[in-house]
Every structure is written in C-alpha cells, then in structure tokens.
Coordinates of C-alpha atoms in Angstrom, one line a residue:
Chain A
K1 CA 0.0 0.0 0.0
N2 CA 1.3 3.4 -1.0
E3 CA 2.0 5.9 1.8
V4 CA 0.1 8.5 -0.1
E5 CA -3.1 7.5 -1.9
Q6 CA -5.1 9.7 -4.3
S7 CA -8.6 9.3 -5.6
P8 CA -9.8 9.2 -8.2
Q9 CA -7.0 8.1 -10.5
N10 CA -8.8 9.5 -13.5
L11 CA -11.5 12.2 -13.7
T12 CA -13.4 13.7 -16.5
A13 CA -15.6 16.7 -16.2
Q14 CA -17.6 19.2 -18.3
E15 CA -16.5 22.8 -18.2
G16 CA -18.0 24.6 -15.3
E17 CA -18.3 21.6 -13.0
F18 CA -17.0 21.6 -9.4
I19 CA -14.2 19.1 -9.0
T20 CA -12.8 17.4 -5.9
I21 CA -9.6 15.3 -5.7
N22 CA -8.8 13.5 -2.5
C23 CA -5.5 12.6 -0.9
S24 CA -5.0 10.3 2.1
Y25 CA -1.7 9.5 3.7
S26 CA -0.4 7.1 6.4
V27 CA 2.8 8.7 7.6
G28 CA 3.5 11.6 9.9
I29 CA 3.9 14.8 8.0
S30 CA 4.9 18.4 8.5
A31 CA 3.1 19.7 5.4
L32 CA 1.4 18.7 2.2
H33 CA 1.8 19.9 -1.3
W34 CA -0.7 20.0 -4.2
L35 CA 1.2 20.0 -7.5
Q36 CA 0.0 20.4 -11.1
Q37 CA 1.7 18.9 -14.1
H38 CA 0.4 19.5 -17.7
P39 CA 1.1 16.8 -20.3
G40 CA 4.8 16.7 -21.1
G41 CA 5.4 19.6 -18.8
G42 CA 7.2 20.5 -15.6
I43 CA 5.6 20.7 -12.1
V44 CA 3.9 23.7 -10.7
S45 CA 3.3 24.0 -6.9
L46 CA -0.3 25.0 -6.3
F47 CA -0.3 24.9 -2.5
M48 CA 1.6 23.9 0.5
L49 CA -0.4 23.6 3.7
S50 CA -0.1 22.2 7.1
S51 CA -3.5 23.0 8.5
G52 CA -6.9 24.4 7.6
K53 CA -7.6 25.7 4.2
K54 CA -6.0 27.8 1.5
K55 CA -7.6 29.4 -1.6
H56 CA -6.1 30.8 -4.7
G57 CA -8.4 31.9 -7.5
R58 CA -10.7 28.9 -8.3
L59 CA -8.6 26.5 -6.4
I60 CA -9.2 25.5 -2.8
A61 CA -7.1 23.1 -0.7
T62 CA -8.1 21.7 2.7
I63 CA -6.3 19.5 5.1
N64 CA -7.4 17.5 8.2
I65 CA -4.3 16.5 10.1
Q66 CA -6.1 14.2 12.5
E67 CA -7.8 12.3 9.7
K68 CA -4.7 12.4 7.5
H69 CA -6.7 13.6 4.6
S70 CA -6.5 16.5 2.2
S71 CA -8.8 17.6 -0.7
L72 CA -8.2 19.9 -3.7
H73 CA -11.3 21.6 -5.1
I74 CA -11.6 23.3 -8.4
T75 CA -14.6 25.6 -8.9
A76 CA -16.0 26.4 -12.3
S77 CA -13.6 24.0 -14.0
H78 CA -12.1 25.0 -17.4
P79 CA -10.4 22.9 -20.1
R80 CA -7.1 24.6 -19.2
D81 CA -7.4 22.9 -15.8
S82 CA -6.8 19.6 -17.6
A83 CA -3.6 18.2 -16.1
V84 CA -2.3 15.7 -13.6
Y85 CA -2.7 16.8 -10.0
I86 CA -0.3 15.3 -7.5
C87 CA -0.5 15.2 -3.8
A88 CA 2.9 15.1 -2.1
V89 CA 3.6 15.0 1.7
V90 CA 6.7 16.4 3.4
G91 CA 8.3 13.6 5.3
T92 CA 11.8 14.0 6.8
D93 CA 13.0 16.6 4.3
K94 CA 11.7 14.6 1.4
L95 CA 8.6 14.6 -0.6
I96 CA 6.5 11.4 -0.8
F97 CA 4.4 11.6 -3.9
G98 CA 0.9 10.3 -4.5
T99 CA 0.0 8.4 -7.6
G100 CA -1.6 11.4 -9.2
T101 CA -5.0 12.2 -10.6
R102 CA -5.4 12.8 -14.3
L103 CA -8.1 15.4 -14.9
Q104 CA -9.7 16.1 -18.3
V105 CA -12.2 19.0 -18.6
F106 CA -14.2 19.1 -21.8
P107 CA -15.8 22.2 -23.2
Chain B
D1 CA 10.8 37.1 -11.1
A2 CA 12.6 34.7 -8.8
M3 CA 12.5 31.3 -10.3
V4 CA 14.1 27.9 -11.0
I5 CA 15.5 27.6 -14.5
Q6 CA 16.5 24.4 -16.3
N7 CA 18.6 24.1 -19.4
P8 CA 18.1 22.7 -21.9
R9 CA 14.4 22.0 -22.0
Y10 CA 15.0 19.1 -24.4
Q11 CA 18.2 17.1 -24.7
V12 CA 18.9 14.3 -27.1
T13 CA 22.0 12.2 -26.6
Q14 CA 23.3 8.9 -27.9
F15 CA 23.6 5.7 -25.9
G16 CA 26.7 6.0 -23.8
K17 CA 27.5 9.6 -24.6
P18 CA 27.9 11.7 -21.4
V19 CA 25.3 14.5 -20.9
T20 CA 25.0 17.3 -18.4
L21 CA 21.8 19.0 -17.4
S22 CA 21.8 22.4 -15.7
C23 CA 19.6 24.0 -13.0
S24 CA 19.9 27.5 -11.7
Q25 CA 17.8 29.4 -9.2
T26 CA 17.4 33.0 -8.2
L27 CA 15.6 32.2 -5.0
N28 CA 18.7 31.9 -2.9
H29 CA 17.4 28.6 -1.5
N30 CA 19.9 26.4 0.4
V31 CA 18.5 23.1 -0.8
M32 CA 18.5 21.8 -4.4
Y33 CA 17.0 18.5 -5.5
W34 CA 17.2 16.4 -8.7
Y35 CA 14.3 14.1 -9.6
Q36 CA 13.8 11.7 -12.4
Q37 CA 10.3 11.2 -13.7
K38 CA 9.4 8.5 -16.2
S39 CA 6.2 8.5 -18.1
S40 CA 3.1 8.2 -16.0
Q41 CA 5.1 7.8 -12.8
A42 CA 5.7 10.0 -9.8
P43 CA 9.0 11.8 -9.6
K44 CA 11.8 9.8 -8.0
L45 CA 14.4 11.7 -5.9
L46 CA 17.9 11.0 -7.1
F47 CA 19.9 13.3 -4.7
H48 CA 19.8 16.6 -3.0
Y49 CA 22.2 19.2 -1.8
Y50 CA 21.8 20.9 1.6
D51 CA 24.2 23.8 1.0
K52 CA 27.3 22.0 -0.1
D53 CA 26.4 18.7 1.6
F54 CA 25.6 16.1 -1.0
N55 CA 22.9 13.5 -0.1
N56 CA 22.6 10.6 -2.4
E57 CA 19.5 8.3 -2.4
A58 CA 20.5 4.7 -1.8
D59 CA 19.0 3.4 -5.0
T60 CA 20.5 6.1 -7.3
P61 CA 22.7 4.5 -9.9
D62 CA 26.4 5.4 -9.9
N63 CA 25.9 6.5 -13.5
F64 CA 24.3 9.7 -12.0
Q65 CA 26.5 12.3 -10.5
S66 CA 25.9 15.9 -9.4
R67 CA 27.8 19.1 -8.8
R68 CA 26.9 22.3 -7.0
P69 CA 29.6 24.9 -7.6
N70 CA 27.7 27.6 -5.8
T71 CA 24.3 28.4 -4.3
S72 CA 22.7 29.2 -7.6
F73 CA 23.7 26.4 -9.8
C74 CA 23.4 22.6 -9.7
F75 CA 24.3 20.1 -12.4
L76 CA 23.2 16.6 -13.1
D77 CA 25.8 14.5 -15.0
I78 CA 24.9 11.2 -16.6
R79 CA 28.1 9.5 -17.4
S80 CA 26.9 6.8 -19.7
P81 CA 23.2 7.2 -20.6
G82 CA 21.3 4.1 -21.3
L83 CA 17.9 3.7 -23.0
G84 CA 16.4 3.4 -19.5
D85 CA 17.6 6.8 -18.5
A86 CA 15.2 8.5 -21.0
A87 CA 13.0 10.6 -18.7
M88 CA 12.0 14.1 -17.5
Y89 CA 14.6 15.4 -15.1
L90 CA 13.2 17.9 -12.6
C91 CA 15.2 20.3 -10.4
A92 CA 13.6 21.8 -7.3
T93 CA 14.7 24.1 -4.5
S94 CA 13.6 24.8 -1.0
I95 CA 14.7 26.6 2.1
H96 CA 15.6 24.3 4.9
L97 CA 13.7 25.5 7.9
G98 CA 14.8 22.9 10.3
Q99 CA 13.8 19.3 11.2
G100 CA 10.1 18.9 11.2
A101 CA 9.4 22.1 9.4
G102 CA 7.5 22.0 6.1
N103 CA 9.8 23.0 3.3
E104 CA 7.9 24.1 0.2
Q105 CA 9.7 22.9 -2.9
F106 CA 9.8 25.1 -6.1
F107 CA 10.2 23.1 -9.3
G108 CA 11.8 24.0 -12.5
P109 CA 10.2 23.3 -15.9
G110 CA 12.2 20.1 -16.4
T111 CA 14.5 18.8 -19.0
R112 CA 13.2 16.0 -21.2
L113 CA 16.1 13.6 -22.1
T114 CA 15.9 11.3 -25.1
V115 CA 18.5 8.6 -25.5
L116 CA 19.0 7.2 -29.0

C-alpha cells in the first residue's frame, strides 16, 4: 500500500463543474503539497499547507491532520485545468508523492 | 521574477555519450533537488544538496552524479546514458527551515532527455 493515496486516479468533467480530488496519507507529515503537471510539462506548486484551508483563485485546498486527509477543489472548471494533480507530503526533508489524478475537462 | 531555470528544456543524446543537465535558481534557497520522472510515474528523488552537503539516495545508480559549484547552480551528470535513462529530469529548490518544518519545494520546468 502506498504511503500517499489519491482518488480518483482519472477524472473527466464538463466545463463549469465543481471538482474534488482526494488525498490520504499514512505517515506523519509536517506539510502537504498539491502540485499540477500539464502533459509533457514540468511541475507547478499550487499549495503547501499544514492545517486548515487555502484558496487561490478557483482552487481551494483543505487538510485535516487528525484524519490524515486533504482535498483539492476546483470551482468552475475549465479545459485549461486539464492536467495531472499530484499530492505530495513532506516527510523528513523529502517529498513522498501520491499516484496522481489525471483530470480532463471538456468544453 | 525569482525562479528555477533548467537548461536545456529538451536534450537528445546517444547511448553511452555523457550528458550534463543544468539547473539555476534566483531564490537563494539552500537546498536543491534532482528528480527523475518517467512516463506516468511519480518523480523519483535522485539526490539533493543541503548547502554543499551532498545527499545521495540509496538506489540512485552510480551513473548519475551531481555538482553544485555555488548556491545558484546545480548540475546533473549522466556518465553513460542508457535507454532506460530517458525521462524528464526535474530540479527543485527549498529553504531548509529545520527538522520537522515543512519545506515548500519550487520546481523548474524540467529537461526531457531522449537517448538514441
């Protein structure tokens, strides 16, 4: 079993839909990253959070440390949001990556 | 803008021909990382520098070496690339805040390596 699990693995949506991607982890962490990677591209850090909730534009990330769970929400999804979203937890100075969620948003 | 820059973005090399990938940063971060990412897989940490201290992952092949001549630059040298080394190579940086502190990593755009 992976230390960081994401669900769903694949997600398709129509433009405008509200999207949720979930991340559960089994190790102790100091923080959690949500990362975005477009096909063939590099990685962009969307959020790093260690408690509560953060919002940036149409993106919202929440974390529940007690339940070892985080969610990434995208409101009013757009085709340009199509990418792989990766949850990564900060262990002892290293990132432990989730398996990624491939999102496709259709017009 | 402060950022992490990787050059080149695309590199083609021949089997066995040494290749060097470059990473530079204007963030003045003390930690620099090199990751290897193969298609549809999560990035795999190869090694990282904490200032000038080199930290190699146990399963990183000897074929992969790194140099960090100063705070801003870090190089990945692949001494004899094999077909299995074709991948995206990602550089990242962070500020080390101390044990147990969350260190946000900032990623470069990556270098896609093709081995012929």
